[in-house]
Short mmCIF file of N, CA and C in Angstrom, two decimals:
data_model
loop_
_atom_site.label_atom_id
_atom_site.label_comp_id
_atom_site.label_asym_id
_atom_site.label_seq_id
_atom_site.Cartn_x
_atom_site.Cartn_y
_atom_site.Cartn_z
N MET A 1 43.54 54.32 82.72
CA MET A 1 42.88 55.83 81.68
C MET A 1 42.58 56.75 80.73
N ASN A 2 40.95 56.77 80.17
CA ASN A 2 40.98 57.77 79.12
C ASN A 2 40.44 58.87 79.50
N LEU A 3 39.55 59.45 78.35
CA LEU A 3 39.14 60.46 78.30
C LEU A 3 38.48 60.72 77.06
N TYR A 4 37.45 61.04 78.03
CA TYR A 4 35.65 60.79 76.78
C TYR A 4 35.76 62.02 76.71
N ILE A 5 35.58 62.96 75.69
CA ILE A 5 35.50 64.08 74.72
C ILE A 5 33.69 63.92 73.84
N ARG A 6 33.07 64.68 74.57
CA ARG A 6 32.39 65.61 73.30
C ARG A 6 31.61 66.83 73.24
N TYR A 7 31.56 67.28 72.19
CA TYR A 7 31.33 68.52 71.88
C TYR A 7 30.07 68.54 71.02
N PHE A 8 28.45 68.34 70.78
CA PHE A 8 27.68 68.67 70.22
C PHE A 8 27.23 66.87 69.88
N ASP A 9 27.73 66.82 68.55
CA ASP A 9 27.51 65.26 68.21
C ASP A 9 29.49 65.33 68.08
N ARG A 10 30.08 65.33 67.93
CA ARG A 10 31.15 65.11 68.24
C ARG A 10 31.87 65.19 69.38
N GLU A 11 32.46 63.08 69.30
CA GLU A 11 32.98 63.14 70.78
C GLU A 11 33.58 61.72 69.94
N THR A 12 34.50 61.52 71.43
CA THR A 12 36.18 60.91 70.59
C THR A 12 36.55 60.03 72.21
N LEU A 13 37.09 59.19 72.28
CA LEU A 13 37.94 58.72 73.21
C LEU A 13 39.48 58.62 72.96
N VAL A 14 40.02 59.25 74.22
CA VAL A 14 41.39 59.20 73.71
C VAL A 14 42.50 58.74 74.63
N PRO A 15 43.66 58.23 74.35
CA PRO A 15 43.99 57.79 75.67
C PRO A 15 44.75 59.43 76.72
N SER A 16 44.94 60.50 76.29
CA SER A 16 46.52 61.23 77.17
C SER A 16 45.28 62.60 76.52
N ALA A 17 46.35 63.96 77.49
CA ALA A 17 45.60 65.02 77.36
C ALA A 17 46.67 65.89 75.54
N ASP A 18 47.12 65.15 75.26
CA ASP A 18 47.69 65.94 73.80
C ASP A 18 47.01 64.90 72.50
N ALA A 19 46.14 63.70 73.07
CA ALA A 19 45.38 63.39 72.28
C ALA A 19 44.29 63.89 72.58
N ALA A 20 43.61 64.10 73.53
CA ALA A 20 42.45 65.40 74.02
C ALA A 20 42.76 66.93 73.68
N ILE A 21 43.73 66.97 73.56
CA ILE A 21 44.24 68.71 72.62
C ILE A 21 43.62 68.66 71.43
N ASP A 22 44.54 67.42 70.60
CA ASP A 22 44.85 67.36 68.97
C ASP A 22 43.07 67.16 68.68
N PHE A 23 42.31 66.23 69.65
CA PHE A 23 41.04 66.60 68.96
C PHE A 23 40.47 67.75 69.26
N LEU A 24 40.29 68.66 70.34
CA LEU A 24 40.00 69.65 70.85
C LEU A 24 40.09 70.89 69.23
N SER A 25 41.54 70.85 69.25
CA SER A 25 41.89 72.01 67.86
C SER A 25 41.53 72.01 66.64
N SER A 26 41.00 70.27 66.48
CA SER A 26 40.43 70.19 64.90
C SER A 26 38.97 70.43 65.07
N ILE A 27 38.19 71.09 66.19
CA ILE A 27 37.10 71.64 66.33
C ILE A 27 37.57 73.15 66.17
N GLY A 28 36.71 73.99 65.33
CA GLY A 28 36.37 75.40 65.04
C GLY A 28 35.97 76.25 65.55
N ASP A 29 35.14 75.79 66.41
CA ASP A 29 34.55 76.33 66.80
C ASP A 29 34.93 77.09 68.44
N ILE A 30 35.09 75.49 68.49
CA ILE A 30 36.49 75.88 70.39
C ILE A 30 38.47 76.69 70.11
N GLY A 31 38.25 76.80 70.27
CA GLY A 31 39.77 79.00 69.79
C GLY A 31 41.18 78.20 71.22
N MET A 32 41.29 76.88 70.35
CA MET A 32 42.40 76.15 71.41
C MET A 32 43.70 77.42 72.66
N THR A 33 43.73 78.00 73.54
CA THR A 33 44.50 78.78 73.83
C THR A 33 45.22 78.19 74.90
N PRO A 34 46.80 78.76 75.14
CA PRO A 34 47.73 78.18 76.30
C PRO A 34 46.80 77.44 77.14
N MET A 35 46.09 79.22 77.98
CA MET A 35 45.27 78.56 79.07
C MET A 35 45.03 77.36 79.13
N LEU A 36 43.75 77.05 77.94
CA LEU A 36 42.90 76.33 78.15
C LEU A 36 43.04 74.98 78.00
N GLU A 37 44.88 74.74 77.06
CA GLU A 37 45.63 73.74 76.86
C GLU A 37 46.43 73.59 79.02
N THR A 38 46.89 74.20 79.09
CA THR A 38 46.95 74.17 80.41
C THR A 38 45.98 73.66 82.07
N ASP A 39 44.95 74.38 81.04
CA ASP A 39 43.54 73.93 81.94
C ASP A 39 43.90 71.85 82.16
N ILE A 40 43.85 72.02 80.92
CA ILE A 40 42.81 70.16 80.70
C ILE A 40 43.84 69.09 81.07
N ARG A 41 45.53 69.71 80.59
CA ARG A 41 46.44 69.13 81.33
C ARG A 41 46.29 68.40 82.46
N GLU A 42 45.85 69.86 83.95
CA GLU A 42 46.34 69.79 85.17
C GLU A 42 44.92 68.78 85.36
N TYR A 43 43.90 68.99 84.68
CA TYR A 43 42.00 68.22 85.04
C TYR A 43 42.68 66.43 84.82
N VAL A 44 43.45 66.63 83.56
CA VAL A 44 43.74 65.10 83.20
C VAL A 44 44.93 64.38 84.40
N ALA A 45 46.16 65.49 85.19
CA ALA A 45 46.84 65.00 85.69
C ALA A 45 45.93 64.84 86.99
N SER A 46 45.14 65.40 87.64
CA SER A 46 44.66 65.38 88.77
C SER A 46 44.28 64.08 89.24
N ASP A 47 43.86 64.35 90.64
CA ASP A 47 43.01 62.86 91.15
C ASP A 47 41.12 62.69 90.84
N VAL A 48 41.12 63.92 90.74
CA VAL A 48 39.53 64.68 90.26
C VAL A 48 39.04 63.89 89.22
N PHE A 49 37.83 62.77 89.69
CA PHE A 49 37.24 62.11 88.46
C PHE A 49 35.43 62.69 88.43
N TYR A 50 35.23 63.95 88.37
CA TYR A 50 34.37 64.58 87.73
C TYR A 50 34.61 64.89 86.70
N PRO A 51 33.23 65.03 85.76
CA PRO A 51 33.03 65.61 84.75
C PRO A 51 33.60 66.47 84.78
N LYS A 52 34.85 67.69 83.85
CA LYS A 52 35.13 68.51 83.77
C LYS A 52 34.19 69.18 82.43
N ARG A 53 33.71 70.45 83.12
CA ARG A 53 33.02 71.30 81.56
C ARG A 53 33.63 72.79 81.28
N TYR A 54 33.48 72.70 79.84
CA TYR A 54 34.72 74.26 79.31
C TYR A 54 33.87 75.06 78.80
N LYS A 55 33.87 76.27 79.03
CA LYS A 55 32.63 77.00 78.07
C LYS A 55 32.96 77.48 76.93
N VAL A 56 32.70 77.27 75.57
CA VAL A 56 32.69 78.20 74.62
C VAL A 56 32.17 78.74 74.38
N ARG A 57 30.64 79.69 74.30
CA ARG A 57 30.39 80.94 74.43
C ARG A 57 29.02 80.68 75.11
N PRO A 58 28.71 81.17 75.75
CA PRO A 58 27.33 81.18 76.77
C PRO A 58 26.56 80.21 75.89
N ARG A 59 26.37 79.37 77.03
CA ARG A 59 25.39 78.45 77.31
C ARG A 59 25.35 77.48 76.09
N VAL A 60 27.20 77.06 75.60
CA VAL A 60 27.77 76.51 74.46
C VAL A 60 28.56 76.21 74.92
N TYR A 61 29.06 74.41 75.59
CA TYR A 61 30.35 74.07 76.28
C TYR A 61 30.55 72.75 75.69
N PHE A 62 31.80 72.28 76.34
CA PHE A 62 32.36 70.70 75.69
C PHE A 62 32.82 70.13 77.06
N ILE A 63 32.61 68.87 77.32
CA ILE A 63 33.19 68.23 78.27
C ILE A 63 34.07 66.80 78.66
N ILE A 64 34.68 66.95 79.10
CA ILE A 64 36.25 65.94 79.03
C ILE A 64 35.21 64.95 80.13
N ILE A 65 35.56 63.74 80.26
CA ILE A 65 34.78 62.96 81.30
C ILE A 65 36.29 61.74 81.59
N LYS A 66 36.00 61.54 82.74
CA LYS A 66 38.11 60.74 83.00
C LYS A 66 37.20 59.05 83.14
N THR A 67 37.85 58.13 82.65
CA THR A 67 36.77 56.00 81.95
C THR A 67 37.78 55.68 81.97
N GLU A 68 37.61 54.72 82.54
CA GLU A 68 39.02 53.49 83.13
C GLU A 68 38.29 52.65 82.01
N ALA A 69 37.59 53.09 80.44
CA ALA A 69 36.75 52.29 79.28
C ALA A 69 37.85 51.80 78.45
N ALA A 70 37.82 50.82 77.83
CA ALA A 70 39.09 50.88 77.21
C ALA A 70 38.54 50.82 75.40
N THR A 71 37.52 50.58 75.23
CA THR A 71 36.66 51.50 73.62
C THR A 71 35.32 52.35 73.82
N MET A 72 34.90 53.23 73.35
CA MET A 72 33.78 53.70 73.40
C MET A 72 32.68 53.08 73.24
N GLN A 73 32.36 51.91 73.46
CA GLN A 73 31.09 50.82 73.40
C GLN A 73 31.40 50.31 74.47
N ASP A 74 32.34 50.33 75.89
CA ASP A 74 32.59 50.10 76.80
C ASP A 74 31.99 51.41 77.30
N PHE A 75 32.04 52.62 77.05
CA PHE A 75 32.22 54.11 77.61
C PHE A 75 30.71 53.56 77.65
N LYS A 76 29.63 53.64 76.59
CA LYS A 76 28.77 54.07 76.48
C LYS A 76 27.80 52.40 77.29
N GLU A 77 28.31 51.99 77.23
CA GLU A 77 27.95 50.50 77.77
C GLU A 77 28.45 50.56 79.30
N LYS A 78 28.56 51.66 80.07
CA LYS A 78 28.51 51.60 81.58
C LYS A 78 29.81 50.19 82.06
N LYS A 79 30.39 50.13 80.92
CA LYS A 79 31.18 48.79 81.93
C LYS A 79 32.32 49.42 83.18
N ALA A 80 32.53 50.19 82.62
CA ALA A 80 33.87 50.85 83.25
C ALA A 80 33.82 51.88 84.22
N ILE A 81 33.09 51.89 85.15
CA ILE A 81 32.69 52.48 85.95
C ILE A 81 33.38 52.35 86.82
N ARG A 82 33.87 53.17 87.71
CA ARG A 82 35.10 53.76 89.02
C ARG A 82 34.11 53.75 90.38
N THR A 83 35.28 52.14 90.50
CA THR A 83 34.34 51.55 92.35
C THR A 83 35.39 52.42 93.60
N HIS A 84 34.58 53.14 94.25
CA HIS A 84 35.68 53.50 95.20
C HIS A 84 36.31 52.70 96.44
N SER A 85 37.42 52.98 97.22
CA SER A 85 37.36 52.22 97.13
C SER A 85 37.22 52.64 98.86
N ASP A 86 37.04 51.61 100.05
CA ASP A 86 37.13 52.09 101.60
C ASP A 86 38.94 53.00 101.78
N ASP A 87 39.83 52.64 101.07
CA ASP A 87 40.74 53.43 101.39
C ASP A 87 40.45 55.09 101.50
N GLY A 88 39.81 55.62 100.45
CA GLY A 88 40.17 56.88 100.34
C GLY A 88 39.14 57.55 101.01
N MET A 89 37.83 57.15 101.51
CA MET A 89 36.95 57.37 102.04
C MET A 89 37.05 57.92 103.32
N SER A 90 36.26 59.16 104.04
CA SER A 90 36.64 59.55 104.56
C SER A 90 35.86 59.21 105.98
N LYS A 91 36.44 59.86 107.19
CA LYS A 91 35.73 59.51 108.40
C LYS A 91 34.13 58.81 108.61
N ASP A 92 33.77 60.48 108.23
CA ASP A 92 31.70 60.33 108.24
C ASP A 92 31.35 59.46 107.40
N ARG A 93 31.96 59.04 106.22
CA ARG A 93 31.66 58.29 104.78
C ARG A 93 31.78 56.87 105.69
N GLN A 94 33.00 56.59 106.40
CA GLN A 94 32.84 55.16 106.43
C GLN A 94 31.97 55.20 107.88
N MET A 95 31.57 55.62 108.86
CA MET A 95 31.14 55.57 109.88
C MET A 95 29.26 55.46 109.73
N GLY A 96 28.97 56.36 108.04
CA GLY A 96 27.57 56.57 107.73
C GLY A 96 27.31 54.98 106.41
N GLY A 97 28.47 54.82 106.26
CA GLY A 97 28.98 53.87 105.28
C GLY A 97 27.95 53.69 103.91
N ASN A 98 27.35 52.52 103.62
CA ASN A 98 26.80 52.29 102.00
C ASN A 98 25.06 52.35 102.04
N ILE A 99 24.28 52.74 101.18
CA ILE A 99 22.95 53.51 101.03
C ILE A 99 22.85 51.42 100.99
N ILE A 100 23.54 50.48 100.08
CA ILE A 100 22.94 48.80 100.70
C ILE A 100 22.74 48.25 102.03
N LYS A 101 23.61 48.93 103.22
CA LYS A 101 24.19 48.46 104.14
C LYS A 101 23.14 48.92 104.96
N LEU A 102 21.96 49.78 104.86
CA LEU A 102 20.86 50.00 104.98
C LEU A 102 20.48 48.93 105.81
N ASN A 103 19.69 48.16 104.85
CA ASN A 103 18.74 47.37 105.31
C ASN A 103 19.33 45.75 105.87
N GLU A 104 20.36 45.74 105.41
CA GLU A 104 21.15 44.01 106.09
C GLU A 104 21.02 44.61 107.74
N GLU A 105 20.45 43.43 107.62
CA GLU A 105 20.02 42.70 109.18
C GLU A 105 21.58 42.52 110.54
N ARG A 106 21.16 43.12 111.30
CA ARG A 106 22.50 43.10 112.08
C ARG A 106 21.75 43.52 113.43
N ALA A 107 21.34 42.80 113.93
CA ALA A 107 20.44 43.21 115.31
C ALA A 107 21.96 43.40 116.67
N GLY A 108 21.74 44.20 117.45
CA GLY A 108 23.10 44.50 118.43
C GLY A 108 22.07 46.07 118.69
N TRP A 109 23.47 47.08 118.84
CA TRP A 109 23.93 48.36 119.62
C TRP A 109 24.70 49.12 118.87
N TYR A 110 23.69 50.49 117.88
CA TYR A 110 24.36 51.12 116.77
C TYR A 110 23.95 52.27 117.64
N GLU A 111 25.46 53.32 117.35
CA GLU A 111 25.54 54.15 117.56
C GLU A 111 25.35 55.43 116.34
N GLY A 112 23.43 56.17 116.03
CA GLY A 112 23.18 56.58 115.17
C GLY A 112 22.72 58.32 115.25
N SER A 113 23.90 59.36 114.31
CA SER A 113 23.66 61.00 114.21
C SER A 113 22.93 61.42 113.26
N ILE A 114 22.03 62.09 113.55
CA ILE A 114 21.07 62.67 112.91
C ILE A 114 21.31 64.26 112.73
N ASP A 115 21.49 64.78 111.71
CA ASP A 115 21.84 66.95 111.22
C ASP A 115 20.15 66.71 110.90
N PHE A 116 18.99 67.55 112.00
CA PHE A 116 18.32 67.50 111.14
C PHE A 116 18.17 69.45 111.16
N LYS A 117 16.57 69.64 110.28
CA LYS A 117 15.83 70.93 110.91
C LYS A 117 15.20 71.51 111.54
N ARG A 118 15.38 72.20 112.73
CA ARG A 118 14.64 72.22 114.17
C ARG A 118 14.06 73.20 113.48
N VAL A 119 11.97 73.33 114.17
CA VAL A 119 11.78 74.46 114.56
C VAL A 119 11.51 74.82 115.68
N LEU A 120 12.48 76.25 115.49
CA LEU A 120 12.79 76.53 117.49
C LEU A 120 12.16 78.29 116.81
N MET A 121 10.88 78.93 118.37
CA MET A 121 10.15 79.85 118.34
C MET A 121 11.65 80.84 119.12
N VAL A 122 11.87 82.37 118.41
CA VAL A 122 12.38 82.88 118.44
C VAL A 122 12.31 84.35 119.46
N PRO A 123 12.92 84.28 120.62
CA PRO A 123 12.24 84.43 122.21
C PRO A 123 11.86 85.35 122.43
N GLY A 124 12.96 86.81 121.28
CA GLY A 124 12.21 88.44 121.70
C GLY A 124 11.24 88.82 120.34
N THR A 125 11.06 87.75 119.49
CA THR A 125 10.03 88.28 118.17
C THR A 125 9.00 87.67 118.79
N GLY A 126 8.80 86.50 118.94
CA GLY A 126 7.97 85.41 118.88
C GLY A 126 7.26 84.89 117.77
N LYS A 127 8.27 84.81 117.11
CA LYS A 127 8.60 84.44 115.23
C LYS A 127 9.19 82.63 115.18
N PHE A 128 8.89 82.28 114.22
CA PHE A 128 9.73 80.59 114.09
C PHE A 128 10.54 80.59 113.26
N GLN A 129 11.66 80.01 113.63
CA GLN A 129 12.50 79.87 112.22
C GLN A 129 13.53 78.58 112.29
N TYR A 130 13.85 77.85 111.30
CA TYR A 130 14.84 76.22 111.40
C TYR A 130 15.66 76.62 111.65
N ARG A 131 16.47 75.30 112.55
CA ARG A 131 18.00 75.73 113.53
C ARG A 131 18.00 74.54 113.01
N ASP A 132 19.45 74.51 112.23
CA ASP A 132 20.12 72.92 111.86
C ASP A 132 20.75 72.53 113.31
N SER A 133 19.93 71.10 114.14
CA SER A 133 20.58 70.73 115.09
C SER A 133 21.11 69.11 114.66
N HIS A 134 21.81 68.74 115.56
CA HIS A 134 22.36 67.86 115.61
C HIS A 134 21.90 66.65 116.82
N PHE A 135 21.74 64.98 116.77
CA PHE A 135 21.41 64.46 117.67
C PHE A 135 21.90 63.40 117.64
N VAL A 136 22.17 63.07 118.60
CA VAL A 136 23.31 61.49 118.44
C VAL A 136 23.00 60.25 119.68
N ALA A 137 22.40 59.23 119.11
CA ALA A 137 21.97 58.14 120.04
C ALA A 137 22.11 56.79 119.88
N GLN A 138 22.77 55.94 121.50
CA GLN A 138 23.10 54.60 121.10
C GLN A 138 21.08 53.99 121.20
N VAL A 139 21.07 53.34 120.78
CA VAL A 139 19.73 52.53 120.40
C VAL A 139 20.33 51.16 119.87
N LYS A 140 19.09 50.40 120.69
CA LYS A 140 19.15 48.93 120.27
C LYS A 140 18.11 48.63 119.07
N ALA A 141 19.16 47.79 117.92
CA ALA A 141 18.11 47.75 116.93
C ALA A 141 18.75 46.33 115.81
N PHE A 142 17.66 46.38 114.94
CA PHE A 142 17.76 45.37 113.75
C PHE A 142 18.70 44.98 112.34
N SER A 143 19.08 46.64 112.62
CA SER A 143 19.41 47.49 110.70
C SER A 143 19.64 48.36 111.08
N PRO A 144 20.85 49.36 110.42
CA PRO A 144 20.57 50.31 110.61
C PRO A 144 19.55 51.29 110.11
N ILE A 145 18.61 51.16 109.24
CA ILE A 145 17.71 52.45 109.11
C ILE A 145 16.26 51.65 110.52
N ASP A 146 16.49 50.25 110.67
CA ASP A 146 15.85 50.64 112.18
C ASP A 146 16.32 51.65 113.38
N CYS A 147 17.71 51.51 113.37
CA CYS A 147 18.23 52.88 114.20
C CYS A 147 17.86 54.21 113.62
N TYR A 148 17.85 54.01 112.50
CA TYR A 148 17.08 55.82 111.71
C TYR A 148 15.61 55.71 112.78
N ASN A 149 15.19 54.64 112.58
CA ASN A 149 13.31 55.03 112.69
C ASN A 149 13.82 55.41 113.73
N ARG A 150 13.78 54.51 114.87
CA ARG A 150 14.11 54.45 115.60
C ARG A 150 14.65 55.99 116.63
N ILE A 151 15.55 56.29 115.64
CA ILE A 151 15.61 58.42 116.63
C ILE A 151 14.41 58.80 116.59
N VAL A 152 14.24 58.61 114.55
CA VAL A 152 13.22 59.79 114.51
C VAL A 152 11.63 59.74 115.36
N GLU A 153 11.78 58.25 115.52
CA GLU A 153 10.68 58.25 116.40
C GLU A 153 10.74 58.91 118.14
N HIS A 154 11.98 59.18 118.40
CA HIS A 154 12.03 58.77 119.54
C HIS A 154 12.25 60.58 119.43
N LEU A 155 12.25 61.68 117.91
CA LEU A 155 12.21 62.33 118.44
C LEU A 155 11.22 63.53 117.97
N ARG A 156 10.22 62.89 116.86
CA ARG A 156 9.40 63.27 116.23
C ARG A 156 8.25 64.08 116.67
N PRO A 157 8.03 63.32 118.60
CA PRO A 157 6.25 63.91 119.72
C PRO A 157 7.62 65.05 120.29
N ARG A 158 9.06 65.21 120.34
CA ARG A 158 9.53 66.17 121.38
C ARG A 158 10.28 68.06 120.36
N VAL A 159 9.57 66.95 119.80
CA VAL A 159 10.29 68.79 118.24
C VAL A 159 9.06 69.46 118.19
N ASP A 160 8.17 70.50 117.50
CA ASP A 160 7.73 71.25 116.80
C ASP A 160 7.63 70.44 115.70
N GLU A 161 6.03 69.90 115.06
CA GLU A 161 6.09 69.07 114.12
C GLU A 161 6.28 69.60 112.65
N ARG A 162 6.72 71.29 112.55
CA ARG A 162 7.00 71.73 111.27
C ARG A 162 8.50 71.02 110.87
N SER A 163 9.41 70.65 112.22
CA SER A 163 10.46 70.26 111.89
C SER A 163 10.99 69.14 110.67
N GLN A 164 12.36 69.29 110.08
CA GLN A 164 12.14 68.43 108.67
C GLN A 164 13.54 67.87 109.17
N PHE A 165 12.94 65.78 108.97
CA PHE A 165 14.19 65.01 109.24
C PHE A 165 14.66 64.98 107.96
N PRO A 166 16.06 64.44 107.71
CA PRO A 166 16.91 64.21 106.49
C PRO A 166 16.43 62.45 106.22
N SER A 167 16.67 62.08 105.40
CA SER A 167 16.48 60.62 104.72
C SER A 167 18.15 59.81 104.95
N ALA A 168 17.47 59.06 105.45
CA ALA A 168 18.34 58.03 106.29
C ALA A 168 19.39 57.41 105.40
N LYS A 169 19.28 57.97 103.69
CA LYS A 169 20.18 57.33 102.61
C LYS A 169 21.67 58.83 102.60
N GLY A 170 20.77 59.78 103.19
CA GLY A 170 20.64 60.94 102.56
C GLY A 170 23.19 61.05 103.89
N LYS A 171 23.52 61.75 103.59
CA LYS A 171 24.99 62.23 104.74
C LYS A 171 24.83 63.32 105.69
N ASN A 172 23.32 63.66 106.14
CA ASN A 172 22.95 63.60 107.38
C ASN A 172 22.45 62.71 108.24
N PHE A 173 22.25 61.16 108.09
CA PHE A 173 22.18 59.83 108.56
C PHE A 173 23.59 59.50 108.95
N LYS A 174 24.74 58.87 109.90
CA LYS A 174 25.77 58.66 109.92
C LYS A 174 25.38 57.41 111.09
N TYR A 175 25.61 56.35 110.49
CA TYR A 175 25.95 55.30 112.15
C TYR A 175 26.99 54.60 111.78
N ARG A 176 27.04 53.84 113.63
CA ARG A 176 28.05 52.89 113.82
C ARG A 176 27.55 51.59 114.20
N TYR A 177 28.14 50.37 113.74
CA TYR A 177 27.71 49.08 115.09
C TYR A 177 28.18 49.01 115.83
N LEU A 178 28.01 48.53 116.80
CA LEU A 178 28.52 48.97 118.69
C LEU A 178 29.02 47.45 119.24
N GLY A 179 28.35 46.30 118.17
CA GLY A 179 28.25 45.17 119.03
C GLY A 179 27.02 44.94 119.51
N PRO A 180 26.80 43.48 119.63
CA PRO A 180 25.99 42.25 119.60
C PRO A 180 25.34 43.27 120.51
N ALA A 181 23.42 42.92 121.05
CA ALA A 181 23.31 43.03 122.71
C ALA A 181 22.70 41.71 122.75
N LYS A 182 23.70 42.10 124.48
CA LYS A 182 23.40 41.04 125.56
C LYS A 182 22.04 40.28 125.22
N PRO A 183 21.81 39.32 125.89
CA PRO A 183 20.41 38.35 126.46
C PRO A 183 19.98 38.51 127.49
#
């Protein structure tokens, strides 16, 4: 695991937290404090793979990114992109699957769930408001995207036309393949 650090046009790829702190200490604008040093060491030791941004002064930051890249050129060419294994995926993401699998044809029964914004009238005032609604259905479909389309086609005439349906690619649509349909 290496660390990519950038502050304006100064950048480097270092193998450890100590090397990162040495690089940042060599930059005059960045005041290396014990608290900043501790925070950098905790970020490096953590399982978090999101880039970390540190404020130097208003609207001025430096960034640290964890990477598997061995060289700066590999990092720039994005050859060491981290892929997530199924072991670390939550149950919801496993049910939702990957975006690539949405168009994969696999005819049979699917259980699809959709969270959408439904327009409902408030009885006391007569005004309308958006309410989060959850809908689950078992659908006979050819693919996950077909499952999504069939659910939306079912809901559209039954709810107010101003209701908002999420994208099939987002986290608000999840599906699970139940098995092949009997002939």
